């Protein structure tokens, strides 16, 4: 098997870009939180004091906003990975069990529901919207069904 140099570089680049998204951990927050503390201290000391020095205040304020957005993004991805880790992928059935088929169907349906919820959130639809509430209710029902099916499958094996 011959791997071209371009293919190898493309594969490594893909892994380098995908790895941070796949391996989100609470340790990923340490760097941005430390930087945010430093920039916030600078802003308080030099931009909000008795004698403010407005030379870098705008840059510091922009950096604070950027770091807060980064921390929010990492928190969101942590919550998503923790929330969906239990039933994110279909089970590999050892046989053609009815429970395995039903579980896989529910997983696929739940992923579609979560995708629809994310799209509504991106459009700015609030949590009080009827569509959002219906999708959240369906997501909740599916997660409970998946938990029940998990216990049945574990009990059968």
Short mmCIF file of C-alpha atoms in Angstrom, two decimals:
data_model
loop_
_atom_site.label_atom_id
_atom_site.label_comp_id
_atom_site.label_asym_id
_atom_site.label_seq_id
_atom_site.Cartn_x
_atom_site.Cartn_y
_atom_site.Cartn_z
CA UNK A 1 0.00 0.00 0.00
CA UNK A 2 1.52 3.30 -1.11
CA UNK A 3 0.48 6.53 0.57
CA UNK A 4 1.24 9.75 -1.24
CA UNK A 5 2.89 12.62 0.56
CA UNK A 6 -0.11 14.87 -0.14
CA UNK A 7 -2.47 12.27 1.27
CA UNK A 8 -0.35 11.92 4.39
CA UNK A 9 -0.18 15.69 4.91
CA UNK A 10 -3.93 16.05 4.31
CA UNK A 11 -4.66 13.26 6.79
CA UNK A 12 -2.41 14.77 9.45
CA UNK A 13 -3.96 18.20 8.91
CA UNK A 14 -7.44 16.72 9.27
CA UNK A 15 -6.46 15.00 12.51
CA UNK A 16 -4.86 18.19 13.82
CA UNK A 17 -8.02 20.20 13.19
CA UNK A 18 -10.46 17.51 14.32
CA UNK A 19 -8.60 16.46 17.47
CA UNK A 20 -9.42 19.57 19.55
CA UNK A 21 -13.11 19.19 18.72
CA UNK A 22 -13.08 15.52 19.67
CA UNK A 23 -11.02 15.77 22.83
CA UNK A 24 -12.66 18.58 24.75
CA UNK A 25 -11.88 18.33 28.44
CA UNK A 26 -12.13 20.66 31.43
CA UNK A 27 -8.37 21.22 31.14
CA UNK A 28 -9.06 23.12 27.90
CA UNK A 29 -10.53 25.92 30.05
CA UNK A 30 -7.40 26.57 32.11
CA UNK A 31 -5.53 28.57 29.46
CA UNK A 32 -8.37 30.87 28.39
CA UNK A 33 -9.48 31.42 31.99
CA UNK A 34 -5.94 32.39 33.07
CA UNK A 35 -5.61 34.76 30.09
CA UNK A 36 -9.03 36.25 30.85
CA UNK A 37 -7.98 36.92 34.44
CA UNK A 38 -4.78 38.66 33.29
CA UNK A 39 -6.55 40.82 30.71
CA UNK A 40 -9.37 41.64 33.14
CA UNK A 41 -6.85 42.68 35.81
CA UNK A 42 -5.08 44.88 33.26
CA UNK A 43 -8.38 46.44 32.20
CA UNK A 44 -9.43 47.14 35.78
CA UNK A 45 -6.03 48.56 36.71
CA UNK A 46 -5.39 50.77 33.68
CA UNK A 47 -8.81 51.47 32.15
CA UNK A 48 -11.14 51.84 35.13
CA UNK A 49 -8.85 53.34 37.76
CA UNK A 50 -8.78 56.89 39.08
CA UNK A 51 -6.41 57.95 36.31
CA UNK A 52 -7.23 55.72 33.33
CA UNK A 53 -4.61 55.31 30.61
CA UNK A 54 -6.74 54.78 27.47
CA UNK A 55 -3.90 53.55 25.27
CA UNK A 56 -4.85 49.85 25.08
CA UNK A 57 -8.33 49.84 26.63
CA UNK A 58 -10.17 49.11 23.40
CA UNK A 59 -7.84 46.21 22.59
CA UNK A 60 -8.18 44.85 26.13
CA UNK A 61 -11.99 45.05 25.96
CA UNK A 62 -12.01 43.21 22.62
CA UNK A 63 -9.67 40.56 24.01
CA UNK A 64 -11.90 40.09 27.06
CA UNK A 65 -14.91 39.55 24.80
CA UNK A 66 -12.96 37.11 22.61
CA UNK A 67 -11.80 35.07 25.62
CA UNK A 68 -15.31 35.00 27.10
CA UNK A 69 -16.64 33.71 23.77
CA UNK A 70 -13.90 31.07 23.67
CA UNK A 71 -14.70 29.91 27.22
CA UNK A 72 -18.41 29.77 26.36
CA UNK A 73 -17.65 27.69 23.28
CA UNK A 74 -15.52 25.21 25.23
CA UNK A 75 -18.20 24.97 27.95
CA UNK A 76 -20.88 24.32 25.34
CA UNK A 77 -18.87 21.58 23.66
CA UNK A 78 -18.12 20.00 27.05
CA UNK A 79 -21.82 19.97 27.92
CA UNK A 80 -22.73 18.50 24.54
CA UNK A 81 -20.11 15.77 24.79
CA UNK A 82 -21.19 14.86 28.32
CA UNK A 83 -24.88 15.00 27.49
CA UNK A 84 -24.70 12.78 24.43
CA UNK A 85 -21.84 10.44 25.29
CA UNK A 86 -24.10 7.67 26.62
CA UNK A 87 -26.03 7.12 23.39
CA UNK A 88 -24.38 9.06 20.64
CA UNK A 89 -23.63 6.18 18.32
CA UNK A 90 -25.71 3.19 17.31
CA UNK A 91 -24.96 -0.13 18.98
CA UNK A 92 -23.24 -2.84 17.05
CA UNK A 93 -25.71 -5.64 17.44
CA UNK A 94 -24.33 -9.11 18.07
CA UNK A 95 -27.47 -10.50 16.47
CA UNK A 96 -30.64 -9.14 14.99
CA UNK A 97 -32.18 -8.29 18.34
CA UNK A 98 -35.36 -6.23 18.32
CA UNK A 99 -33.94 -4.12 21.16
CA UNK A 100 -30.78 -3.34 19.20
CA UNK A 101 -32.77 -2.30 16.12
CA UNK A 102 -35.11 -0.15 18.20
CA UNK A 103 -32.16 1.41 20.03
CA UNK A 104 -30.41 2.29 16.76
CA UNK A 105 -33.60 3.80 15.34
CA UNK A 106 -34.04 5.95 18.46
CA UNK A 107 -30.41 7.11 18.31
CA UNK A 108 -30.79 8.21 14.69
CA UNK A 109 -34.05 9.98 15.49
CA UNK A 110 -32.53 11.69 18.54
CA UNK A 111 -29.58 12.94 16.49
CA UNK A 112 -32.00 14.42 13.93
CA UNK A 113 -34.00 16.10 16.73
CA UNK A 114 -30.84 17.55 18.28
CA UNK A 115 -29.74 18.84 14.89
CA UNK A 116 -33.12 20.54 14.45
CA UNK A 117 -32.81 22.09 17.93
CA UNK A 118 -29.34 23.41 17.10
CA UNK A 119 -30.61 24.90 13.82
CA UNK A 120 -33.46 26.67 15.62
CA UNK A 121 -31.01 28.04 18.20
CA UNK A 122 -28.75 29.33 15.41
CA UNK A 123 -31.74 31.15 13.91
CA UNK A 124 -32.34 32.84 17.25
CA UNK A 125 -35.55 31.03 18.17
CA UNK A 126 -36.19 31.35 21.89
CA UNK A 127 -36.81 28.47 24.30
CA UNK A 128 -40.47 29.53 24.68
CA UNK A 129 -41.21 28.90 21.00
CA UNK A 130 -43.68 26.05 20.38
CA UNK A 131 -41.38 24.31 17.89
CA UNK A 132 -38.47 24.45 20.32
CA UNK A 133 -40.56 23.14 23.22
CA UNK A 134 -41.91 20.28 21.07
CA UNK A 135 -38.40 19.29 19.96
CA UNK A 136 -37.06 19.49 23.52
CA UNK A 137 -39.94 17.30 24.73
CA UNK A 138 -39.28 14.76 21.97
CA UNK A 139 -35.57 14.78 22.84
CA UNK A 140 -36.40 14.11 26.48
CA UNK A 141 -38.76 11.25 25.63
CA UNK A 142 -36.19 9.69 23.31
CA UNK A 143 -33.44 9.91 25.91
CA UNK A 144 -35.65 8.15 28.48
CA UNK A 145 -36.52 5.43 25.96
CA UNK A 146 -32.84 4.97 25.16
CA UNK A 147 -31.98 4.60 28.83
CA UNK A 148 -34.70 1.96 29.24
CA UNK A 149 -33.48 0.11 26.16
CA UNK A 150 -29.90 0.24 27.45
CA UNK A 151 -30.96 -1.43 30.68
CA UNK A 152 -32.95 -4.07 28.77
CA UNK A 153 -30.01 -4.80 26.47
CA UNK A 154 -27.60 -5.06 29.41
CA UNK A 155 -30.05 -7.30 31.24
CA UNK A 156 -30.38 -9.59 28.22
CA UNK A 157 -26.62 -10.00 27.79
#
